[in-house]
CSV table of C-alpha atoms in Angstrom, one decimal:
chain,number,residue,atom,x,y,z
A,1,MET,CA,14.7,-27.2,6.2
A,2,THR,CA,14.7,-27.2,10.0
A,3,GLU,CA,13.5,-24.2,12.1
A,4,THR,CA,17.0,-24.2,13.6
A,5,VAL,CA,18.4,-23.0,10.2
A,6,PHE,CA,16.0,-20.1,10.0
A,7,ARG,CA,16.4,-19.1,13.7
A,8,ALA,CA,20.2,-19.0,13.1
A,9,PHE,CA,19.5,-16.6,10.2
A,10,LEU,CA,17.1,-14.3,12.1
A,11,PRO,CA,19.8,-12.0,13.5
A,12,GLU,CA,21.0,-11.4,9.9
A,13,LEU,CA,17.4,-10.8,8.8
A,14,VAL,CA,17.0,-8.2,11.5
A,15,ASP,CA,20.2,-6.5,10.3
A,16,ILE,CA,18.9,-6.5,6.7
A,17,ARG,CA,15.7,-4.7,7.9
A,18,HIS,CA,17.8,-2.1,9.8
A,19,ARG,CA,19.9,-1.5,6.8
A,20,LEU,CA,16.9,-1.0,4.6
A,21,HIS,CA,15.4,1.3,7.2
A,22,GLN,CA,18.5,3.5,6.9
A,23,MET,CA,18.1,4.0,3.2
A,24,PRO,CA,14.5,5.0,2.5
A,25,GLU,CA,13.7,6.0,-1.1
A,26,THR,CA,10.4,7.3,-2.4
A,27,GLY,CA,8.4,6.1,-5.4
A,28,TYR,CA,10.4,5.0,-8.5
A,29,GLU,CA,13.6,6.2,-6.8
A,30,GLU,CA,14.2,2.9,-4.9
A,31,ARG,CA,17.5,2.3,-6.8
A,32,GLN,CA,19.7,1.5,-3.8
A,33,THR,CA,17.0,-0.6,-2.2
A,34,SER,CA,16.3,-2.5,-5.4
A,35,ALA,CA,19.9,-3.2,-6.1
A,36,PHE,CA,20.5,-4.4,-2.5
A,37,VAL,CA,17.6,-6.9,-2.7
A,38,ALA,CA,18.5,-8.1,-6.2
A,39,ASP,CA,22.1,-8.6,-5.4
A,40,LEU,CA,21.2,-10.5,-2.2
A,41,LEU,CA,18.7,-12.8,-3.9
A,42,SER,CA,20.7,-13.5,-7.0
A,43,GLY,CA,23.7,-14.3,-4.7
A,44,TRP,CA,21.5,-17.0,-3.2
A,45,GLY,CA,20.9,-18.5,-6.6
A,46,LEU,CA,17.4,-17.1,-7.4
A,47,GLU,CA,16.7,-15.9,-10.9
A,48,VAL,CA,16.2,-12.1,-10.6
A,49,THR,CA,14.6,-9.8,-13.2
A,50,ARG,CA,15.3,-6.1,-12.6
A,51,ASP,CA,13.9,-2.8,-13.8
A,52,LEU,CA,10.1,-3.5,-13.9
A,53,ALA,CA,8.3,-0.2,-13.3
A,54,ALA,CA,11.7,1.5,-13.1
A,55,THR,CA,12.9,0.1,-9.8
A,56,GLY,CA,10.8,-3.0,-9.3
A,57,LEU,CA,12.1,-6.6,-9.5
A,58,VAL,CA,10.9,-10.2,-9.5
A,59,ALA,CA,12.9,-13.1,-8.1
A,60,THR,CA,11.8,-16.6,-9.1
A,61,LEU,CA,12.3,-19.9,-7.3
A,62,ASP,CA,11.3,-22.7,-9.7
A,63,ARG,CA,11.2,-26.2,-8.1
A,64,GLY,CA,9.0,-27.8,-10.7
A,65,GLY,CA,5.7,-29.0,-9.4
A,66,ASP,CA,2.3,-29.0,-11.3
A,67,GLY,CA,3.0,-26.0,-13.5
A,68,ARG,CA,1.2,-23.4,-11.4
A,69,ALA,CA,2.9,-20.4,-9.7
A,70,ILE,CA,2.2,-18.3,-6.7
A,71,GLY,CA,3.1,-14.6,-6.4
A,72,LEU,CA,4.2,-13.1,-3.1
A,73,ARG,CA,4.5,-9.3,-3.1
A,74,ALA,CA,6.2,-6.7,-0.9
A,75,ASP,CA,6.3,-2.9,-1.3
A,76,MET,CA,9.7,-1.1,-1.0
A,77,GLY,CA,9.1,2.7,-1.0
A,78,GLY,CA,9.6,5.2,1.8
A,79,LEU,CA,7.9,8.4,2.6
A,80,PRO,CA,8.9,12.1,2.7
A,81,ILE,CA,8.8,12.3,6.5
A,82,VAL,CA,11.5,13.4,8.9
A,83,GLU,CA,12.1,10.5,11.3
A,84,GLU,CA,11.8,11.0,15.0
A,85,THR,CA,12.1,7.4,16.3
A,86,GLY,CA,15.6,7.9,17.9
A,87,ALA,CA,16.5,4.4,16.7
A,88,ALA,CA,20.2,3.6,16.3
A,89,TYR,CA,19.4,2.5,12.7
A,90,ALA,CA,17.3,5.6,11.9
A,91,SER,CA,17.1,7.0,8.4
A,92,ARG,CA,20.3,8.4,6.9
A,93,THR,CA,18.4,10.1,4.1
A,94,PRO,CA,17.4,13.6,5.1
A,95,GLY,CA,13.7,14.2,5.0
A,96,MET,CA,12.7,10.6,4.3
A,97,MET,CA,11.9,7.6,6.4
A,98,HIS,CA,10.2,4.2,6.3
A,99,ALA,CA,7.1,5.3,8.1
A,100,CYS,CA,4.8,2.6,6.8
A,101,GLY,CA,6.9,-0.5,7.4
A,102,HIS,CA,7.8,-1.3,3.8
A,103,ASP,CA,11.4,-2.0,4.9
A,104,GLY,CA,9.8,-4.7,7.1
A,105,HIS,CA,7.6,-6.0,4.3
A,106,THR,CA,10.6,-6.3,2.0
A,107,THR,CA,12.6,-8.1,4.7
A,108,MET,CA,9.8,-10.5,5.4
A,109,LEU,CA,9.7,-11.5,1.7
A,110,ILE,CA,13.5,-11.9,1.7
A,111,GLY,CA,13.0,-14.2,4.8
A,112,ALA,CA,10.3,-16.2,3.0
A,113,ALA,CA,12.7,-16.7,0.0
A,114,PHE,CA,15.4,-17.9,2.5
A,115,ARG,CA,13.0,-20.4,4.1
A,116,LEU,CA,11.8,-21.8,0.7
A,117,LEU,CA,15.3,-22.0,-0.7
A,118,HIS,CA,16.3,-24.1,2.3
A,119,ASP,CA,13.2,-26.3,2.1
A,120,ASP,CA,14.5,-29.3,0.2
A,121,ASP,CA,11.0,-30.9,0.1
A,122,PHE,CA,9.3,-27.8,-1.5
A,123,ARG,CA,8.0,-28.2,-5.0
A,124,GLY,CA,6.4,-25.4,-7.0
A,125,ARG,CA,7.2,-22.0,-8.6
A,126,VAL,CA,7.2,-18.8,-6.5
A,127,HIS,CA,7.6,-15.3,-7.9
A,128,PHE,CA,8.8,-12.9,-5.2
A,129,ILE,CA,7.5,-9.5,-6.3
A,130,PHE,CA,9.3,-6.4,-4.9
A,131,GLN,CA,7.2,-3.4,-5.9
A,132,PRO,CA,8.1,0.2,-6.0
A,133,ALA,CA,5.9,3.3,-5.5
A,134,GLU,CA,3.0,2.0,-3.5
A,135,GLU,CA,2.5,5.4,-1.8
A,136,THR,CA,0.2,7.3,-4.2
A,137,ALA,CA,2.3,6.6,-7.4
A,138,GLY,CA,0.6,3.3,-8.5
A,139,GLY,CA,3.7,1.1,-8.8
A,140,ALA,CA,1.6,-2.0,-9.0
A,141,ALA,CA,-0.3,-0.7,-12.0
A,142,ARG,CA,3.0,0.2,-13.7
A,143,MET,CA,4.5,-3.2,-13.0
A,144,ILE,CA,1.4,-4.8,-14.6
A,145,GLY,CA,1.8,-2.4,-17.5
A,146,ASP,CA,5.4,-3.6,-17.9
A,147,GLY,CA,4.1,-7.1,-18.4
A,148,LEU,CA,4.4,-8.5,-14.8
A,149,PHE,CA,1.8,-11.2,-15.2
A,150,GLU,CA,2.6,-12.0,-18.8
A,151,ARG,CA,6.3,-12.5,-18.0
A,152,PHE,CA,5.6,-14.1,-14.6
A,153,PRO,CA,2.2,-15.8,-14.7
A,154,CYS,CA,0.7,-16.4,-11.3
A,155,ASP,CA,-2.3,-18.5,-10.3
A,156,ALA,CA,-2.7,-16.6,-7.0
A,157,VAL,CA,-1.0,-13.6,-5.4
A,158,PHE,CA,-0.7,-12.6,-1.8
A,159,ALA,CA,0.6,-9.6,0.2
A,160,LEU,CA,1.2,-8.8,3.9
A,161,HIS,CA,1.0,-5.3,5.5
A,162,ASN,CA,1.8,-4.6,9.1
A,163,TYR,CA,-1.0,-3.0,11.2
A,164,PRO,CA,-0.4,-1.0,14.4
A,165,GLY,CA,-2.9,-1.6,17.1
A,166,LEU,CA,-3.5,-5.2,16.1
A,167,ALA,CA,-1.8,-7.6,18.5
A,168,THR,CA,1.8,-8.4,17.6
A,169,GLY,CA,1.9,-11.4,15.2
A,170,ARG,CA,-1.9,-11.7,14.8
A,171,PHE,CA,-3.2,-11.8,11.2
A,172,SER,CA,-6.5,-10.3,10.0
A,173,ALA,CA,-8.3,-10.3,6.7
A,174,ARG,CA,-11.8,-10.6,5.1
A,175,PRO,CA,-13.2,-11.8,1.8
A,176,GLY,CA,-14.5,-9.2,-0.6
A,177,ALA,CA,-13.7,-5.6,0.0
A,178,MET,CA,-10.6,-5.3,2.2
A,179,MET,CA,-9.5,-1.7,1.6
A,180,ALA,CA,-11.1,1.3,0.0
A,181,ALA,CA,-10.6,2.7,-3.4
A,182,ILE,CA,-9.0,6.1,-3.5
A,183,ASP,CA,-9.2,8.9,-6.0
A,184,ALA,CA,-7.2,12.1,-5.5
A,185,ALA,CA,-7.7,15.4,-7.2
A,186,THR,CA,-6.2,18.9,-7.3
A,187,LEU,CA,-8.9,21.5,-7.5
A,188,THR,CA,-8.1,25.0,-8.7
A,189,VAL,CA,-10.8,27.6,-8.2
A,190,ARG,CA,-10.2,30.6,-10.4
A,191,GLY,CA,-11.7,34.0,-9.6
A,192,ALA,CA,-10.7,37.6,-10.0
A,193,GLY,CA,-8.7,39.1,-7.2
A,194,GLY,CA,-8.5,42.6,-5.9
A,195,HIS,CA,-8.5,44.8,-2.8
A,196,GLY,CA,-10.0,43.3,0.3
A,197,ALA,CA,-11.9,46.6,0.9
A,198,ARG,CA,-13.7,46.3,-2.4
A,199,PRO,CA,-15.0,42.7,-2.7
A,200,GLU,CA,-17.7,43.9,-5.0
A,201,ASP,CA,-15.1,44.4,-7.7
A,202,THR,CA,-13.8,40.8,-7.4
A,203,VAL,CA,-14.8,37.2,-7.8
A,204,ASP,CA,-13.5,35.8,-4.5
A,205,PRO,CA,-12.1,32.3,-5.0
A,206,VAL,CA,-11.7,31.8,-1.3
A,207,VAL,CA,-15.4,32.1,-0.6
A,208,ALA,CA,-16.2,29.9,-3.6
A,209,ALA,CA,-13.7,27.3,-2.5
A,210,ALA,CA,-15.0,27.4,1.1
A,211,SER,CA,-18.5,26.8,-0.2
A,212,ILE,CA,-17.2,23.8,-2.2
A,213,VAL,CA,-15.6,22.3,0.9
A,214,MET,CA,-18.8,22.4,2.8
A,215,ALA,CA,-21.0,21.2,-0.1
A,216,LEU,CA,-18.7,18.3,-0.8
A,217,GLN,CA,-19.7,16.7,2.5
A,218,THR,CA,-23.2,16.2,1.3
A,219,ALA,CA,-21.9,13.9,-1.5
A,220,VAL,CA,-21.5,11.3,1.2
A,221,SER,CA,-24.4,12.2,3.6
A,222,ARG,CA,-27.0,12.6,0.8
A,223,ASN,CA,-25.7,10.6,-2.2
A,224,VAL,CA,-24.2,7.4,-0.6
A,225,PRO,CA,-26.6,4.8,1.0
A,226,PRO,CA,-26.2,4.9,4.8
A,227,GLN,CA,-25.2,1.2,4.7
A,228,GLU,CA,-22.2,2.0,2.5
A,229,ALA,CA,-18.9,3.7,3.3
A,230,GLY,CA,-17.6,6.8,1.7
A,231,VAL,CA,-15.2,9.6,2.7
A,232,ILE,CA,-14.3,12.9,1.0
A,233,THR,CA,-11.4,14.8,2.6
A,234,VAL,CA,-10.1,18.2,1.7
A,235,GLY,CA,-6.5,17.8,3.1
A,236,ALA,CA,-5.1,21.1,1.9
A,237,PHE,CA,-6.5,24.6,1.1
A,238,HIS,CA,-4.0,27.1,-0.3
A,239,ALA,CA,-5.1,30.7,-1.1
A,240,GLY,CA,-3.9,34.2,-0.7
A,241,SER,CA,-0.9,35.9,1.1
A,242,ALA,CA,-2.3,38.9,2.9
A,243,CYS,CA,-5.4,39.8,4.9
A,244,ASN,CA,-6.3,42.8,2.7
A,245,VAL,CA,-5.9,41.1,-0.7
A,246,ILE,CA,-8.5,38.8,-2.4
A,247,PRO,CA,-6.4,36.4,-4.5
A,248,ASP,CA,-7.0,35.2,-8.0
A,249,GLU,CA,-7.3,31.5,-7.1
A,250,ALA,CA,-7.5,28.9,-4.4
A,251,VAL,CA,-6.1,25.4,-4.7
A,252,LEU,CA,-7.5,22.4,-2.8
A,253,GLU,CA,-6.1,18.9,-2.5
A,254,VAL,CA,-8.9,16.4,-2.2
A,255,SER,CA,-9.2,12.6,-1.7
A,256,LEU,CA,-12.3,10.4,-2.2
A,257,ARG,CA,-12.6,6.9,-0.8
A,258,ALA,CA,-15.2,4.2,-1.1
A,259,THR,CA,-15.4,0.4,-0.5
A,260,ASP,CA,-17.8,-0.3,-3.3
A,261,PRO,CA,-17.0,0.3,-7.0
A,262,ALA,CA,-20.5,1.7,-7.7
A,263,VAL,CA,-20.2,4.1,-4.7
A,264,ARG,CA,-16.8,5.2,-6.0
A,265,THR,CA,-18.2,6.0,-9.4
A,266,ARG,CA,-21.1,8.0,-7.8
A,267,LEU,CA,-18.8,10.0,-5.5
A,268,CYS,CA,-16.5,11.0,-8.4
A,269,ARG,CA,-19.5,12.1,-10.5
A,270,ARG,CA,-21.0,14.1,-7.7
A,271,PHE,CA,-17.6,15.6,-6.9
A,272,GLU,CA,-17.4,17.0,-10.4
A,273,GLU,CA,-21.0,18.3,-10.4
A,274,ILE,CA,-20.7,20.0,-7.0
A,275,VAL,CA,-17.4,21.6,-7.8
A,276,ARG,CA,-18.5,23.0,-11.2
A,277,LEU,CA,-21.9,24.2,-10.0
A,278,GLN,CA,-20.8,25.7,-6.7
A,279,ALA,CA,-18.0,27.6,-8.4
A,280,ALA,CA,-20.3,28.9,-11.1
A,281,SER,CA,-22.8,30.1,-8.5
A,282,PHE,CA,-20.1,32.6,-7.3
A,283,GLY,CA,-19.0,33.5,-10.8
A,284,ALA,CA,-15.8,31.5,-10.5
A,285,GLU,CA,-14.3,28.7,-12.6
A,286,ALA,CA,-13.0,25.4,-11.4
A,287,ARG,CA,-10.5,23.0,-12.9
A,288,ILE,CA,-10.1,19.4,-11.6
A,289,ASP,CA,-6.8,17.6,-12.2
A,290,TRP,CA,-7.3,13.9,-11.3
A,291,GLN,CA,-4.3,12.0,-10.1
A,292,VAL,CA,-3.8,8.2,-10.0
A,293,GLY,CA,-6.7,6.4,-8.4
A,294,TYR,CA,-6.6,2.9,-6.8
A,295,PRO,CA,-9.5,0.5,-7.0
A,296,VAL,CA,-11.1,-1.3,-4.1
A,297,THR,CA,-8.8,-4.0,-2.7
A,298,MET,CA,-11.0,-7.0,-3.3
A,299,ASN,CA,-9.9,-10.3,-1.7
A,300,ASP,CA,-10.9,-13.6,-3.2
A,301,ALA,CA,-12.9,-15.7,-0.7
A,302,ALA,CA,-11.1,-18.9,-1.4
A,303,ALA,CA,-7.7,-17.2,-1.0
A,304,VAL,CA,-8.7,-15.8,2.4
A,305,ASP,CA,-9.9,-19.2,3.5
A,306,LEU,CA,-6.6,-20.8,2.4
A,307,ALA,CA,-4.6,-18.1,4.2
A,308,ALA,CA,-6.7,-18.4,7.4
A,309,ALA,CA,-6.3,-22.2,7.4
A,310,VAL,CA,-2.6,-21.9,7.1
A,311,ILE,CA,-2.4,-19.3,9.9
A,312,ARG,CA,-4.5,-21.4,12.3
A,313,ASP,CA,-2.7,-24.6,11.5
A,314,THR,CA,0.8,-23.0,11.9
A,315,PHE,CA,0.3,-20.6,14.8
A,316,GLY,CA,-3.0,-21.6,16.5
A,317,ASP,CA,-6.7,-20.7,16.3
A,318,ASP,CA,-6.3,-17.3,17.9
A,319,ALA,CA,-3.6,-16.2,15.4
A,320,PHE,CA,-6.3,-15.2,12.8
A,321,GLU,CA,-8.8,-12.5,13.6
A,322,PRO,CA,-11.5,-12.1,10.9
A,323,LEU,CA,-11.9,-8.4,9.9
A,324,ASP,CA,-15.5,-7.4,10.3
A,325,ARG,CA,-15.5,-4.5,7.9
A,326,PRO,CA,-13.3,-3.0,5.2
A,327,MET,CA,-10.6,-0.5,6.1
A,328,MET,CA,-10.9,3.0,4.6
A,329,GLY,CA,-7.2,3.2,3.8
A,330,SER,CA,-6.2,2.3,0.2
A,331,GLU,CA,-3.6,0.0,-1.3
A,332,ASP,CA,-2.4,-0.4,-4.9
A,333,PHE,CA,-2.1,-4.1,-4.5
A,334,ALA,CA,-5.7,-3.8,-5.6
A,335,PHE,CA,-4.5,-3.6,-9.2
A,336,MET,CA,-2.8,-7.0,-8.9
A,337,LEU,CA,-6.0,-8.5,-7.4
A,338,GLU,CA,-7.9,-7.2,-10.4
A,339,LYS,CA,-5.7,-9.4,-12.6
A,340,VAL,CA,-5.1,-12.4,-10.4
A,341,LYS,CA,-7.1,-13.9,-7.5
A,342,GLY,CA,-5.5,-13.6,-4.1
A,343,ALA,CA,-5.6,-11.9,-0.8
A,344,TYR,CA,-4.2,-9.0,1.1
A,345,LEU,CA,-3.7,-9.6,4.9
A,346,PHE,CA,-2.8,-7.5,7.9
A,347,LEU,CA,-0.1,-8.6,10.4
A,348,GLY,CA,-0.3,-7.0,13.8
A,349,ASN,CA,2.5,-4.6,14.6
A,350,GLY,CA,1.4,-4.3,18.3
A,351,ASP,CA,1.3,-1.2,20.3
A,352,SER,CA,3.3,1.1,18.0
A,353,ALA,CA,2.9,4.5,16.6
A,354,GLY,CA,0.5,4.7,13.7
A,355,LEU,CA,1.5,4.3,10.0
A,356,HIS,CA,2.9,7.5,8.4
A,357,SER,CA,3.9,8.8,11.8
A,358,SER,CA,7.4,10.2,12.3
A,359,ARG,CA,7.7,8.0,15.4
A,360,TYR,CA,6.5,4.8,13.7
A,361,ASP,CA,8.8,1.8,13.4
A,362,PHE,CA,8.3,-1.8,12.1
A,363,ASN,CA,8.2,-4.4,14.8
A,364,ASP,CA,11.2,-6.8,14.3
A,365,ALA,CA,9.3,-9.6,16.1
A,366,LEU,CA,7.3,-10.0,12.9
A,367,LEU,CA,10.5,-11.0,11.0
A,368,GLU,CA,10.0,-14.6,12.3
A,369,ARG,CA,6.3,-15.0,11.9
A,370,GLY,CA,5.8,-13.2,8.5
A,371,PRO,CA,8.3,-15.4,6.6
A,372,ALA,CA,7.0,-18.5,8.4
A,373,PHE,CA,3.5,-17.8,7.2
A,374,LEU,CA,4.5,-17.1,3.6
A,375,HIS,CA,6.6,-20.3,3.6
A,376,ALA,CA,3.7,-22.4,4.9
A,377,LEU,CA,1.3,-20.6,2.5
A,378,ALA,CA,3.4,-21.6,-0.5
A,379,ARG,CA,3.7,-25.2,0.7
A,380,ARG,CA,-0.1,-25.4,1.2
A,381,PHE,CA,-0.9,-23.8,-2.1
A,382,PHE,CA,1.0,-26.6,-4.0
A,383,ALA,CA,0.0,-29.4,-1.6
């Protein structure tokens, strides 16, 4: 395949990205997106398997080779955010938008499939994995549970995620911990409400919950070694409806992050201890409802070395910027990396609004470089 063929296809690839941007769908609801991708790739002659993890799919290109296979993954889901970009191709779904660039990730993987399909010299088996529900719903884990790697065995798996603030088109990654683990919990503090003028007749859940919020910060400052990273965030605190009424309960939404599995375990244990004992000290009760947690995104050193070498050879030495420390964001690609060695890399989105912002938009300039990297990576993997 010549670069001329792909460059001629680029305007269509941009149009694909814009069409995907207009139809954001949240976790496990990506039916229109999934059907669009599946129909496109099957029309190109790829073998497409649909309905993994409800709306996920895998497209396979099998050109023989040595029997090994590489997996390339993109996430598809949008977010429940009202778009404020003003783009001509802005979301047409009320209250939803692609605020994390998953429309771009999906399009880059489509572009990689196009490049490999048109590379007559390529030999090897590639599984293009289009995953639903990355945003808090654990779509990767569900795809694995549906037999992803039994049905589509991979010897390595890779993923790209755009990163605002990193120079446009520059790649970044590190071996070992790349992204933090996350655990999320809904905390319900139950007391006994009453009149605001007679607090002595109540068990005030607001005071108990406020004490819990403050005490939780010591789980990091006094239970995590200073050399390690940990974050506990109380992102929501709901209680009461009037200034003269002490409510019966307070509800908190909490996230815990760590870049080391042992620290993650310690934080979760201390969270439960602090919540239970602080609530009891006020005569209240606390219930913790854990939600889906993501493990640490752990990159394989050899996979990072391979990707970095491909990037430098393809785009120049300055195209790869080693990441000096893990990022505290979280990513459910971590579940795939627990099963198969591989790497998760950032690709610079340039000077754009941040991820999960109503003004964020994916940088279309990446639609050339992203597929070119994935194409070169697959060739090098089987070389």
